[in-house]
Amino acid sequence: MSTTMNRELSEDSAFAAGRNSWNRHYHNSVVQPLLTDLYQITMAYAYWKSGKIDDHAVFDLFFRTNPFQGEFTIFAGLEECLKFLDSFHYSETDIEYLKHALPQGIEEDFFEYLSQLTAKDVTLYAIEEGSVAFPRVPLIKVAGPLIIVQLLETTLLTLVNYASLMATNAARYRMVAGKHIHLLEFGLRRAQGPDGGLSASKYSYIGGFDGTSNVLAGKLFNIPVKGTHAHAYITSFTGIDELKTRVLPHKEDGTTRDLLELAIEHRAQLASVLDVSTDESSEGELAAMVSFAIAFPDGFMALVDTYDVKSDKLLGEPTIDLLDAPDTIVCDPFCVGRMHGGSTEELLQPFIMTQLPEIPEEECNGATEEGGQPTATDVEQLVEDAVVESEPAPEESVSRSLETGETEDLPAPEVAVEESPPPAEGDGEDQLATTLIVVEDVNSQKNDENGNEEDMKDQNMLIAVSNGDEADGEADEGPLEEIEPCEQADEAEEITRCANCEALNTMIHHLKSVGKSFRSGLLNFCAVALALNEQGFRAIGIRIDSGDLAYLSCLARETFERIAERFKLPWFSKLTIVASNDINEETILSLNEQGHKIDCFGIGTHLVTCQRQPALGCVYKMVEINGQPRIKLSQDVGKVTMPGNKNVFRLYGADGHALIDLLQRVDENPPEMGQKVLCRHPFQESKRAYVIPTQVEPLYRVYWTEGRVAQVLPSLEEVRERVQVSLKTLRQDHKRTLNPTPYKVAVSDNLYNFIHELWLQNAPIGELS
C-alpha cells in the first residue's frame, strides 16, 4: 500500500482520537425497550399475573453453528448491549402506546410496574468483545429477575447477531486479503437501511477493515473516511472547452500554470512512451480529471474505466473496429498447419492482418509433417513464441505485458469461445464489466440456397458488453450488436477454419477489447498526474471498477513503473491501485492466485449484506430458575441446551495455540495449568480426551452489575486490535477457507453427568404395546 494512503489513514485516526470525543456518548435512539417482540411483553404480564415477580433466572445467549462455512466467529455488539441496559426505561409515551397495543383487560397496576422497571438488578457476564467464539459457548450470560431478563431477550439478540456476523465477515476478508492490502467498506447504499449501514461500517472496522465511505460512521465511531468519485463526474464533462478553471498554483512557490496545457503536453509524451495514440483517449474524461485534480491536488485519485476508446461513449457501448473484420480471417498464422512454408515476417503480423491468403483446408486443419494432429501444447508454445517476438502497432490494443511475454493463460485450442473471468452476482456498485465474445464459424457454413436470414444471423459475431458503476449504484447494460457477415468469396468453394484458429482469433480479439477499454482512462490519469507533479503535487492513484481486475491492475502497475523509469519519478511506480467490483472472498482468493497488483479493495454488497449467510442465528435460552437447572429437549440433539449456570475456560496447548473451550458448572473448581483435565463431548459418550493445559484463560467477566457498567470499556481501536490478537491464538487449519478443522468445545466430566442425568429425568418414557 502506498505511503500516502498510510499517512492519510494515520492522520484521520489522530483527528478522530483528538477531537471526536462525542462518539463515546452516542446511543442509537432506536434501541429502546419497545424494540422487542410483542410476546416478550405479553409473557411479562403473564409472569406478573402469576406472582413470579421475585423469581430469579439465568439465560444464555449463544449460537449453534459458525457462519460462512467457517470454524470461528467474532463476538461483537457488547458495548451496545451495555448502553441498552443503562438506558432501559419505559417512557410515558411507551406506556400509553402499550395500553392500546396489548390485549384488552390488562390490569393498570402492570403498567405502573413497567414504568418503574430498570436493569439495576441484572447481572451480565460476557466474553471480551472482539474475541473468537465458538458454537454452544454462551457469548453473554444474563442473570436477574425473571421478568426483566425475559424482556431483554429480543433486543440483546438483535444487537449481537448482526454485529458478530458482520465482524466475522470482515475478519474473513482481512485474512484472505493479507495484512498489507487495505480494505475499505463501501456498502452504505447496499445495506439493509440506515441502521444496518451504520452497523456495517462500525463492525467491518472492528473486523479489520481500514476505512469506510460512510461519513456519519466516520463522525460517530472515529473510522477513517475514504472515497474517490463516481462515473457521473467523468461523464459530466464532454470536452476540454467546458473547463472553467484551468490554472493551478505551485504547491511551494505559488507560480500558476495551466494544468490542462501541462496535461496535454504530457499526454503527447506518454503516447510515444506507452505506444498509445492520443486519439484513443476521451477529451471529456481528460477535462474531468483535470477539474478533479485542481479541486484536490493533494488527493487526486481517479476512476479510470468510464469510457471506451476511440469514442466518447460509455464502456457499455462496444467499438466495432476492435474486431478487425474477423469474418475475413480464414486461418490465423499461428495455426501449426499454416506455418508450413510461411516466412517469419508473415508469422509476426497476427494483430495487424485483416485478411489472409487462401490456404488449403488440409493445412488449416493442422496437418503436421508427420501427418498427425498438433497437440494443445504445440499450438500454445507456437503462439507464445510468436507473441513474444511480435511488436504490436501503436494503434493496436495489445498490452505491453504481451510484448514482454507476460501473457494471461491462453485458451485450449479446441475451445471456440473465450470469455473474461465471470463476475459474481453483480450490483450497481460493483458490477463486473465483462466482455463476452462469441465467435461463430462463418466460413465453415454456407448460406442455404434460399438465403435464409435466420442462418445468416446464426453466423454473426455477437458482442455483449456490460458496465458496472460502483459509485453511481446503477448497472448499465450495453446493447447487443450484430455485425453483418462479409460476403463469401465463392459459394462454390468451401473454406473451413480449424478449431485452433477459432480459439486463437477469439483470444486475440478479447485481449484487444480489454486493453482498449482501459487505456483512455489510464493515459489521461498519467498525463494529469505528471502535470500535477510539475506543480509540486503527487497523485494518489486510480480506481478500477470493471473488467479483468488482475490483468488490468498488472497493466496499470507496469505502466506506472515504465513512467517512473522514463521520467525519473520513483514514487510514480508506487501509485495506489484500488479495485471495486462486486468483490467477495472468492474474488480475492482468485486474484491472489493470478498475481494481481491491487493495493486496496473497496467492498460493498457482499460485505454489508453478508450474502453467503445473512444471519448468525444466536438464541437466548433459560438455563436456570430459582437455582434449579432447566434443559430444553429436542429430537434434534443440536437444539438440546446445556442446563445450569456455567463458566467457560479456554485451554491452551504446548504450541501456544488455543486447544479447547471447556464449560463447567459454576460450583466446580477451575482447571489448573499443568494439571490433567478430562474433557468430554456434551452428547457423545465415546468422545473424550485428557488435556494438560499450558495456560488457562477464564472467558467470562462481569460487565454489568448493580445498575452500572462494571468494566472500563475498550475503544473501537482496542476492540479492533483484540480481534487480530484473538485470531492469532487459533491454529491456521481452524482459520483456512477450505475445509477448516472444527475447534473443540467440551464439558467437564461433572457437567456431562449432570446434563445426561437431567436429560433422563425430563425425557418421557415411551410405552410399547
Short mmCIF file of N, CA and C in Angstrom, two decimals, residues 558-700:
data_model
loop_
_atom_site.label_atom_id
_atom_site.label_comp_id
_atom_site.label_asym_id
_atom_site.label_seq_id
_atom_site.Cartn_x
_atom_site.Cartn_y
_atom_site.Cartn_z
N GLU A 558 2.50 -1.94 -14.40
CA GLU A 558 3.59 -1.92 -15.37
C GLU A 558 3.71 -0.54 -16.01
N THR A 559 2.57 0.07 -16.30
CA THR A 559 2.57 1.43 -16.88
C THR A 559 3.21 2.42 -15.92
N PHE A 560 2.82 2.36 -14.64
CA PHE A 560 3.38 3.27 -13.64
C PHE A 560 4.90 3.09 -13.53
N GLU A 561 5.33 1.84 -13.55
CA GLU A 561 6.76 1.57 -13.42
C GLU A 561 7.54 2.11 -14.62
N ARG A 562 6.98 1.98 -15.81
CA ARG A 562 7.66 2.48 -17.00
C ARG A 562 7.75 4.01 -16.98
N ILE A 563 6.67 4.64 -16.53
CA ILE A 563 6.68 6.10 -16.43
C ILE A 563 7.67 6.55 -15.36
N ALA A 564 7.71 5.84 -14.24
CA ALA A 564 8.65 6.19 -13.16
C ALA A 564 10.08 6.14 -13.67
N GLU A 565 10.39 5.13 -14.47
CA GLU A 565 11.74 5.00 -15.00
C GLU A 565 12.02 6.06 -16.06
N ARG A 566 11.03 6.30 -16.94
CA ARG A 566 11.24 7.23 -18.05
C ARG A 566 11.40 8.66 -17.56
N PHE A 567 10.61 9.07 -16.54
CA PHE A 567 10.62 10.45 -16.07
C PHE A 567 11.38 10.62 -14.75
N LYS A 568 12.05 9.56 -14.31
CA LYS A 568 12.86 9.62 -13.09
C LYS A 568 12.03 10.05 -11.88
N LEU A 569 10.89 9.40 -11.72
CA LEU A 569 9.98 9.69 -10.60
C LEU A 569 9.70 8.38 -9.85
N PRO A 570 10.55 7.97 -8.93
CA PRO A 570 10.38 6.68 -8.25
C PRO A 570 9.01 6.51 -7.60
N TRP A 571 8.46 7.59 -7.06
CA TRP A 571 7.17 7.48 -6.37
C TRP A 571 6.04 7.09 -7.32
N PHE A 572 6.20 7.36 -8.60
CA PHE A 572 5.13 7.06 -9.55
C PHE A 572 4.87 5.56 -9.63
N SER A 573 5.90 4.76 -9.46
CA SER A 573 5.72 3.30 -9.54
C SER A 573 4.92 2.76 -8.36
N LYS A 574 4.79 3.57 -7.29
CA LYS A 574 4.10 3.13 -6.08
C LYS A 574 2.68 3.68 -5.98
N LEU A 575 2.18 4.25 -7.05
CA LEU A 575 0.81 4.78 -7.01
C LEU A 575 -0.18 3.69 -6.60
N THR A 576 -1.18 4.09 -5.86
CA THR A 576 -2.15 3.14 -5.32
C THR A 576 -3.12 2.68 -6.40
N ILE A 577 -3.39 1.39 -6.42
CA ILE A 577 -4.41 0.82 -7.31
C ILE A 577 -5.53 0.27 -6.43
N VAL A 578 -6.70 0.89 -6.54
CA VAL A 578 -7.88 0.46 -5.78
C VAL A 578 -8.81 -0.28 -6.73
N ALA A 579 -9.34 -1.40 -6.29
CA ALA A 579 -10.30 -2.18 -7.10
C ALA A 579 -11.61 -2.29 -6.35
N SER A 580 -12.69 -2.01 -7.07
CA SER A 580 -14.03 -2.19 -6.52
C SER A 580 -14.88 -2.79 -7.62
N ASN A 581 -15.45 -3.95 -7.37
CA ASN A 581 -16.20 -4.58 -8.45
C ASN A 581 -16.86 -5.86 -7.96
N ASP A 582 -17.89 -5.73 -7.14
CA ASP A 582 -18.60 -6.91 -6.65
C ASP A 582 -17.63 -7.90 -6.01
N ILE A 583 -16.73 -7.39 -5.19
CA ILE A 583 -15.68 -8.20 -4.58
C ILE A 583 -16.26 -9.09 -3.48
N ASN A 584 -15.85 -10.34 -3.46
CA ASN A 584 -16.17 -11.22 -2.34
C ASN A 584 -14.93 -12.05 -1.99
N GLU A 585 -15.06 -12.95 -1.06
CA GLU A 585 -13.90 -13.75 -0.63
C GLU A 585 -13.30 -14.52 -1.79
N GLU A 586 -14.16 -15.16 -2.59
CA GLU A 586 -13.69 -15.97 -3.70
C GLU A 586 -12.95 -15.11 -4.73
N THR A 587 -13.46 -13.89 -4.95
CA THR A 587 -12.80 -12.99 -5.89
C THR A 587 -11.38 -12.70 -5.45
N ILE A 588 -11.20 -12.38 -4.17
CA ILE A 588 -9.87 -12.04 -3.67
C ILE A 588 -8.94 -13.24 -3.75
N LEU A 589 -9.43 -14.42 -3.40
CA LEU A 589 -8.61 -15.62 -3.49
C LEU A 589 -8.17 -15.87 -4.93
N SER A 590 -9.08 -15.68 -5.87
CA SER A 590 -8.76 -15.86 -7.28
C SER A 590 -7.73 -14.83 -7.75
N LEU A 591 -7.92 -13.58 -7.33
CA LEU A 591 -6.97 -12.54 -7.70
C LEU A 591 -5.59 -12.81 -7.12
N ASN A 592 -5.56 -13.34 -5.91
CA ASN A 592 -4.27 -13.71 -5.31
C ASN A 592 -3.54 -14.75 -6.16
N GLU A 593 -4.30 -15.72 -6.65
CA GLU A 593 -3.71 -16.76 -7.49
C GLU A 593 -3.19 -16.20 -8.81
N GLN A 594 -3.85 -15.14 -9.29
CA GLN A 594 -3.46 -14.56 -10.57
C GLN A 594 -2.34 -13.54 -10.45
N GLY A 595 -1.89 -13.26 -9.24
CA GLY A 595 -0.79 -12.33 -9.05
C GLY A 595 -1.17 -10.89 -9.35
N HIS A 596 -2.29 -10.43 -8.79
CA HIS A 596 -2.75 -9.07 -9.02
C HIS A 596 -1.79 -8.05 -8.42
N LYS A 597 -1.95 -6.79 -8.81
CA LYS A 597 -1.12 -5.70 -8.28
C LYS A 597 -1.99 -4.66 -7.57
N ILE A 598 -3.06 -5.10 -6.97
CA ILE A 598 -4.02 -4.22 -6.31
C ILE A 598 -3.53 -3.91 -4.90
N ASP A 599 -3.63 -2.65 -4.50
CA ASP A 599 -3.22 -2.22 -3.17
C ASP A 599 -4.38 -2.14 -2.19
N CYS A 600 -5.57 -1.96 -2.71
CA CYS A 600 -6.72 -1.69 -1.84
C CYS A 600 -7.98 -2.19 -2.50
N PHE A 601 -8.84 -2.86 -1.74
CA PHE A 601 -10.14 -3.30 -2.23
C PHE A 601 -11.24 -2.46 -1.58
N GLY A 602 -12.15 -1.97 -2.41
CA GLY A 602 -13.36 -1.33 -1.91
C GLY A 602 -14.50 -2.33 -2.03
N ILE A 603 -15.06 -2.74 -0.90
CA ILE A 603 -16.02 -3.84 -0.88
C ILE A 603 -17.35 -3.36 -0.32
N GLY A 604 -18.43 -3.71 -1.00
CA GLY A 604 -19.74 -3.23 -0.60
C GLY A 604 -20.74 -4.34 -0.32
N THR A 605 -21.47 -4.74 -1.34
CA THR A 605 -22.64 -5.59 -1.18
C THR A 605 -22.35 -6.88 -0.42
N HIS A 606 -21.37 -7.66 -0.88
CA HIS A 606 -21.11 -8.96 -0.27
C HIS A 606 -20.68 -8.82 1.19
N LEU A 607 -20.08 -7.71 1.53
CA LEU A 607 -19.64 -7.48 2.90
C LEU A 607 -20.82 -7.12 3.80
N VAL A 608 -21.52 -6.04 3.46
CA VAL A 608 -22.50 -5.50 4.40
C VAL A 608 -23.78 -6.32 4.46
N THR A 609 -24.11 -7.04 3.39
CA THR A 609 -25.32 -7.87 3.42
C THR A 609 -25.01 -9.29 3.84
N CYS A 610 -23.72 -9.62 3.99
CA CYS A 610 -23.31 -10.98 4.36
C CYS A 610 -24.04 -12.00 3.48
N GLN A 611 -23.86 -11.84 2.16
CA GLN A 611 -24.65 -12.62 1.22
C GLN A 611 -24.47 -14.13 1.37
N ARG A 612 -23.30 -14.56 1.80
CA ARG A 612 -23.09 -16.00 1.94
C ARG A 612 -23.92 -16.58 3.08
N GLN A 613 -24.20 -15.78 4.09
CA GLN A 613 -25.06 -16.21 5.21
C GLN A 613 -25.62 -14.97 5.87
N PRO A 614 -26.91 -14.72 5.67
CA PRO A 614 -27.48 -13.44 6.12
C PRO A 614 -27.80 -13.35 7.61
N ALA A 615 -27.67 -14.43 8.37
CA ALA A 615 -27.97 -14.36 9.81
C ALA A 615 -27.09 -15.33 10.56
N LEU A 616 -26.69 -14.95 11.77
CA LEU A 616 -25.85 -15.82 12.60
C LEU A 616 -26.68 -16.87 13.32
N GLY A 617 -27.85 -16.50 13.78
CA GLY A 617 -28.72 -17.47 14.44
C GLY A 617 -28.51 -17.60 15.93
N CYS A 618 -28.11 -16.52 16.60
CA CYS A 618 -27.99 -16.57 18.06
C CYS A 618 -29.34 -16.83 18.70
N VAL A 619 -29.33 -17.56 19.79
CA VAL A 619 -30.55 -17.84 20.55
C VAL A 619 -30.33 -17.44 22.01
N TYR A 620 -31.42 -17.34 22.75
CA TYR A 620 -31.41 -16.86 24.14
C TYR A 620 -32.26 -17.84 24.93
N LYS A 621 -31.62 -18.70 25.73
CA LYS A 621 -32.33 -19.80 26.37
C LYS A 621 -32.18 -19.76 27.89
N MET A 622 -33.29 -20.02 28.58
CA MET A 622 -33.26 -20.14 30.03
C MET A 622 -32.54 -21.43 30.42
N VAL A 623 -31.57 -21.31 31.35
CA VAL A 623 -30.84 -22.49 31.80
C VAL A 623 -30.99 -22.73 33.30
N GLU A 624 -31.57 -21.74 34.00
CA GLU A 624 -31.76 -21.91 35.44
C GLU A 624 -32.83 -20.94 35.91
N ILE A 625 -33.67 -21.40 36.88
CA ILE A 625 -34.63 -20.51 37.53
C ILE A 625 -34.72 -20.88 39.00
N ASN A 626 -34.56 -19.87 39.82
CA ASN A 626 -34.59 -20.05 41.27
C ASN A 626 -33.62 -21.15 41.72
N GLY A 627 -32.44 -21.17 41.07
CA GLY A 627 -31.40 -22.14 41.44
C GLY A 627 -31.60 -23.52 40.86
N GLN A 628 -32.71 -23.74 40.16
CA GLN A 628 -32.99 -25.05 39.58
C GLN A 628 -32.63 -25.04 38.09
N PRO A 629 -31.82 -26.02 37.63
CA PRO A 629 -31.43 -26.04 36.22
C PRO A 629 -32.61 -26.35 35.31
N ARG A 630 -32.53 -25.83 34.11
CA ARG A 630 -33.57 -26.09 33.11
C ARG A 630 -32.89 -26.55 31.82
N ILE A 631 -33.51 -27.52 31.17
CA ILE A 631 -32.97 -28.07 29.93
C ILE A 631 -34.07 -28.09 28.88
N LYS A 632 -33.73 -27.72 27.66
CA LYS A 632 -34.66 -27.82 26.53
C LYS A 632 -34.30 -29.07 25.75
N LEU A 633 -35.26 -29.99 25.63
CA LEU A 633 -35.03 -31.23 24.92
C LEU A 633 -35.56 -31.13 23.50
N SER A 634 -34.95 -31.90 22.61
CA SER A 634 -35.38 -31.92 21.22
C SER A 634 -34.89 -33.20 20.57
N GLN A 635 -35.65 -33.69 19.59
CA GLN A 635 -35.18 -34.84 18.82
C GLN A 635 -33.92 -34.48 18.04
N ASP A 636 -33.75 -33.21 17.75
CA ASP A 636 -32.53 -32.71 17.14
C ASP A 636 -31.54 -32.41 18.26
N VAL A 637 -30.53 -33.25 18.41
CA VAL A 637 -29.59 -33.10 19.52
C VAL A 637 -28.92 -31.74 19.50
N GLY A 638 -28.75 -31.17 18.31
CA GLY A 638 -28.12 -29.87 18.21
C GLY A 638 -28.90 -28.77 18.90
N LYS A 639 -30.18 -29.00 19.16
CA LYS A 639 -31.02 -27.99 19.81
C LYS A 639 -31.23 -28.25 21.30
N VAL A 640 -30.62 -29.28 21.81
CA VAL A 640 -30.69 -29.54 23.24
C VAL A 640 -29.77 -28.55 23.95
N THR A 641 -30.29 -27.88 24.97
CA THR A 641 -29.49 -26.87 25.68
C THR A 641 -28.67 -27.52 26.78
N MET A 642 -27.60 -26.83 27.17
CA MET A 642 -26.78 -27.30 28.30
C MET A 642 -27.24 -26.56 29.54
N PRO A 643 -27.84 -27.23 30.47
CA PRO A 643 -28.52 -26.59 31.60
C PRO A 643 -27.56 -26.05 32.65
N GLY A 644 -28.09 -25.18 33.49
CA GLY A 644 -27.38 -24.70 34.67
C GLY A 644 -26.51 -23.50 34.41
N ASN A 645 -26.15 -22.86 35.49
CA ASN A 645 -25.26 -21.71 35.47
C ASN A 645 -23.83 -22.20 35.26
N LYS A 646 -23.14 -21.70 34.25
CA LYS A 646 -21.85 -22.29 33.85
C LYS A 646 -20.77 -21.21 33.72
N ASN A 647 -19.53 -21.68 33.82
CA ASN A 647 -18.36 -20.87 33.50
C ASN A 647 -17.66 -21.49 32.29
N VAL A 648 -16.84 -20.68 31.62
CA VAL A 648 -16.13 -21.16 30.44
C VAL A 648 -14.65 -20.81 30.56
N PHE A 649 -13.81 -21.79 30.18
CA PHE A 649 -12.36 -21.60 30.21
C PHE A 649 -11.78 -22.01 28.86
N ARG A 650 -10.78 -21.28 28.42
CA ARG A 650 -10.08 -21.63 27.19
C ARG A 650 -8.73 -22.21 27.57
N LEU A 651 -8.49 -23.44 27.13
CA LEU A 651 -7.26 -24.15 27.46
C LEU A 651 -6.31 -24.09 26.28
N TYR A 652 -5.05 -23.81 26.55
CA TYR A 652 -4.04 -23.65 25.51
C TYR A 652 -3.07 -24.82 25.53
N GLY A 653 -2.58 -25.19 24.33
CA GLY A 653 -1.65 -26.29 24.21
C GLY A 653 -0.21 -25.84 24.30
N ALA A 654 0.70 -26.80 24.11
CA ALA A 654 2.13 -26.53 24.26
C ALA A 654 2.64 -25.58 23.18
N ASP A 655 1.95 -25.53 22.03
CA ASP A 655 2.40 -24.65 20.94
C ASP A 655 1.90 -23.22 21.11
N GLY A 656 1.16 -22.96 22.19
CA GLY A 656 0.66 -21.62 22.45
C GLY A 656 -0.68 -21.32 21.82
N HIS A 657 -1.20 -22.24 21.03
CA HIS A 657 -2.50 -22.03 20.40
C HIS A 657 -3.63 -22.53 21.29
N ALA A 658 -4.81 -21.91 21.12
CA ALA A 658 -5.99 -22.37 21.84
C ALA A 658 -6.31 -23.80 21.42
N LEU A 659 -6.58 -24.65 22.39
CA LEU A 659 -6.77 -26.07 22.12
C LEU A 659 -8.23 -26.49 22.25
N ILE A 660 -8.91 -25.96 23.28
CA ILE A 660 -10.28 -26.39 23.53
C ILE A 660 -10.94 -25.40 24.47
N ASP A 661 -12.25 -25.19 24.33
CA ASP A 661 -13.04 -24.41 25.28
C ASP A 661 -13.79 -25.39 26.17
N LEU A 662 -13.69 -25.18 27.46
CA LEU A 662 -14.26 -26.11 28.43
C LEU A 662 -15.34 -25.41 29.25
N LEU A 663 -16.54 -25.98 29.25
CA LEU A 663 -17.64 -25.46 30.07
C LEU A 663 -17.74 -26.29 31.34
N GLN A 664 -17.93 -25.59 32.48
CA GLN A 664 -18.08 -26.24 33.78
C GLN A 664 -19.25 -25.62 34.53
N ARG A 665 -19.75 -26.35 35.51
CA ARG A 665 -20.73 -25.77 36.43
C ARG A 665 -20.02 -24.73 37.30
N VAL A 666 -20.76 -23.71 37.72
CA VAL A 666 -20.13 -22.60 38.45
C VAL A 666 -19.56 -23.03 39.79
N ASP A 667 -20.03 -24.14 40.35
CA ASP A 667 -19.52 -24.58 41.65
C ASP A 667 -18.31 -25.51 41.52
N GLU A 668 -17.84 -25.75 40.31
CA GLU A 668 -16.65 -26.58 40.11
C GLU A 668 -15.38 -25.75 40.24
N ASN A 669 -14.30 -26.41 40.67
CA ASN A 669 -13.01 -25.75 40.70
C ASN A 669 -12.51 -25.55 39.26
N PRO A 670 -11.97 -24.41 38.92
CA PRO A 670 -11.49 -24.18 37.56
C PRO A 670 -10.28 -25.07 37.25
N PRO A 671 -10.06 -25.40 35.98
CA PRO A 671 -8.88 -26.19 35.61
C PRO A 671 -7.60 -25.42 35.92
N GLU A 672 -6.53 -26.17 36.17
CA GLU A 672 -5.27 -25.55 36.52
C GLU A 672 -4.20 -25.85 35.47
N MET A 673 -3.32 -24.92 35.27
CA MET A 673 -2.23 -25.08 34.31
C MET A 673 -1.33 -26.24 34.73
N GLY A 674 -1.05 -27.12 33.79
CA GLY A 674 -0.19 -28.26 34.06
C GLY A 674 -0.89 -29.45 34.69
N GLN A 675 -2.18 -29.33 34.99
CA GLN A 675 -2.94 -30.41 35.60
C GLN A 675 -3.85 -31.07 34.56
N LYS A 676 -3.91 -32.40 34.58
CA LYS A 676 -4.71 -33.14 33.61
C LYS A 676 -6.20 -32.88 33.83
N VAL A 677 -6.90 -32.59 32.73
CA VAL A 677 -8.34 -32.31 32.78
C VAL A 677 -9.05 -33.23 31.80
N LEU A 678 -10.11 -33.88 32.25
CA LEU A 678 -10.92 -34.72 31.36
C LEU A 678 -11.95 -33.85 30.66
N CYS A 679 -11.86 -33.82 29.34
CA CYS A 679 -12.78 -33.01 28.52
C CYS A 679 -13.66 -33.95 27.72
N ARG A 680 -14.98 -33.71 27.78
CA ARG A 680 -15.92 -34.62 27.14
C ARG A 680 -16.82 -33.88 26.15
N HIS A 681 -17.17 -34.60 25.07
CA HIS A 681 -18.20 -34.08 24.16
C HIS A 681 -19.51 -34.04 24.92
N PRO A 682 -20.30 -32.97 24.81
CA PRO A 682 -21.51 -32.87 25.65
C PRO A 682 -22.55 -33.95 25.40
N PHE A 683 -22.56 -34.58 24.21
CA PHE A 683 -23.65 -35.51 23.90
C PHE A 683 -23.18 -36.85 23.34
N GLN A 684 -21.89 -37.00 23.07
CA GLN A 684 -21.39 -38.27 22.55
C GLN A 684 -20.43 -38.88 23.56
N GLU A 685 -20.87 -39.98 24.15
CA GLU A 685 -20.17 -40.56 25.29
C GLU A 685 -18.74 -40.99 24.96
N SER A 686 -18.51 -41.48 23.73
CA SER A 686 -17.20 -42.02 23.40
C SER A 686 -16.16 -40.95 23.08
N LYS A 687 -16.61 -39.71 22.85
CA LYS A 687 -15.67 -38.65 22.51
C LYS A 687 -15.21 -37.95 23.78
N ARG A 688 -13.98 -38.23 24.17
CA ARG A 688 -13.42 -37.66 25.39
C ARG A 688 -11.90 -37.69 25.29
N ALA A 689 -11.27 -36.79 26.01
CA ALA A 689 -9.80 -36.72 25.96
C ALA A 689 -9.28 -36.00 27.19
N TYR A 690 -8.06 -36.37 27.58
CA TYR A 690 -7.39 -35.65 28.65
C TYR A 690 -6.59 -34.51 28.04
N VAL A 691 -6.61 -33.38 28.73
CA VAL A 691 -5.86 -32.21 28.29
C VAL A 691 -5.02 -31.71 29.45
N ILE A 692 -3.75 -31.43 29.17
CA ILE A 692 -2.88 -30.80 30.16
C ILE A 692 -2.57 -29.40 29.65
N PRO A 693 -3.30 -28.40 30.09
CA PRO A 693 -3.14 -27.06 29.52
C PRO A 693 -1.86 -26.39 29.97
N THR A 694 -1.25 -25.64 29.05
CA THR A 694 -0.10 -24.80 29.41
C THR A 694 -0.54 -23.42 29.85
N GLN A 695 -1.80 -23.11 29.59
CA GLN A 695 -2.38 -21.83 30.01
C GLN A 695 -3.88 -22.01 30.12
N VAL A 696 -4.48 -21.41 31.13
CA VAL A 696 -5.93 -21.47 31.32
C VAL A 696 -6.47 -20.04 31.35
N GLU A 697 -7.38 -19.74 30.46
CA GLU A 697 -7.94 -18.39 30.37
C GLU A 697 -9.44 -18.40 30.71
N PRO A 698 -9.84 -17.83 31.83
CA PRO A 698 -11.28 -17.70 32.09
C PRO A 698 -11.87 -16.68 31.12
N LEU A 699 -12.97 -17.04 30.47
CA LEU A 699 -13.52 -16.18 29.41
C LEU A 699 -14.52 -15.16 29.91
N TYR A 700 -15.20 -15.43 31.02
CA TYR A 700 -16.25 -14.51 31.47
C TYR A 700 -15.73 -13.40 32.36
#
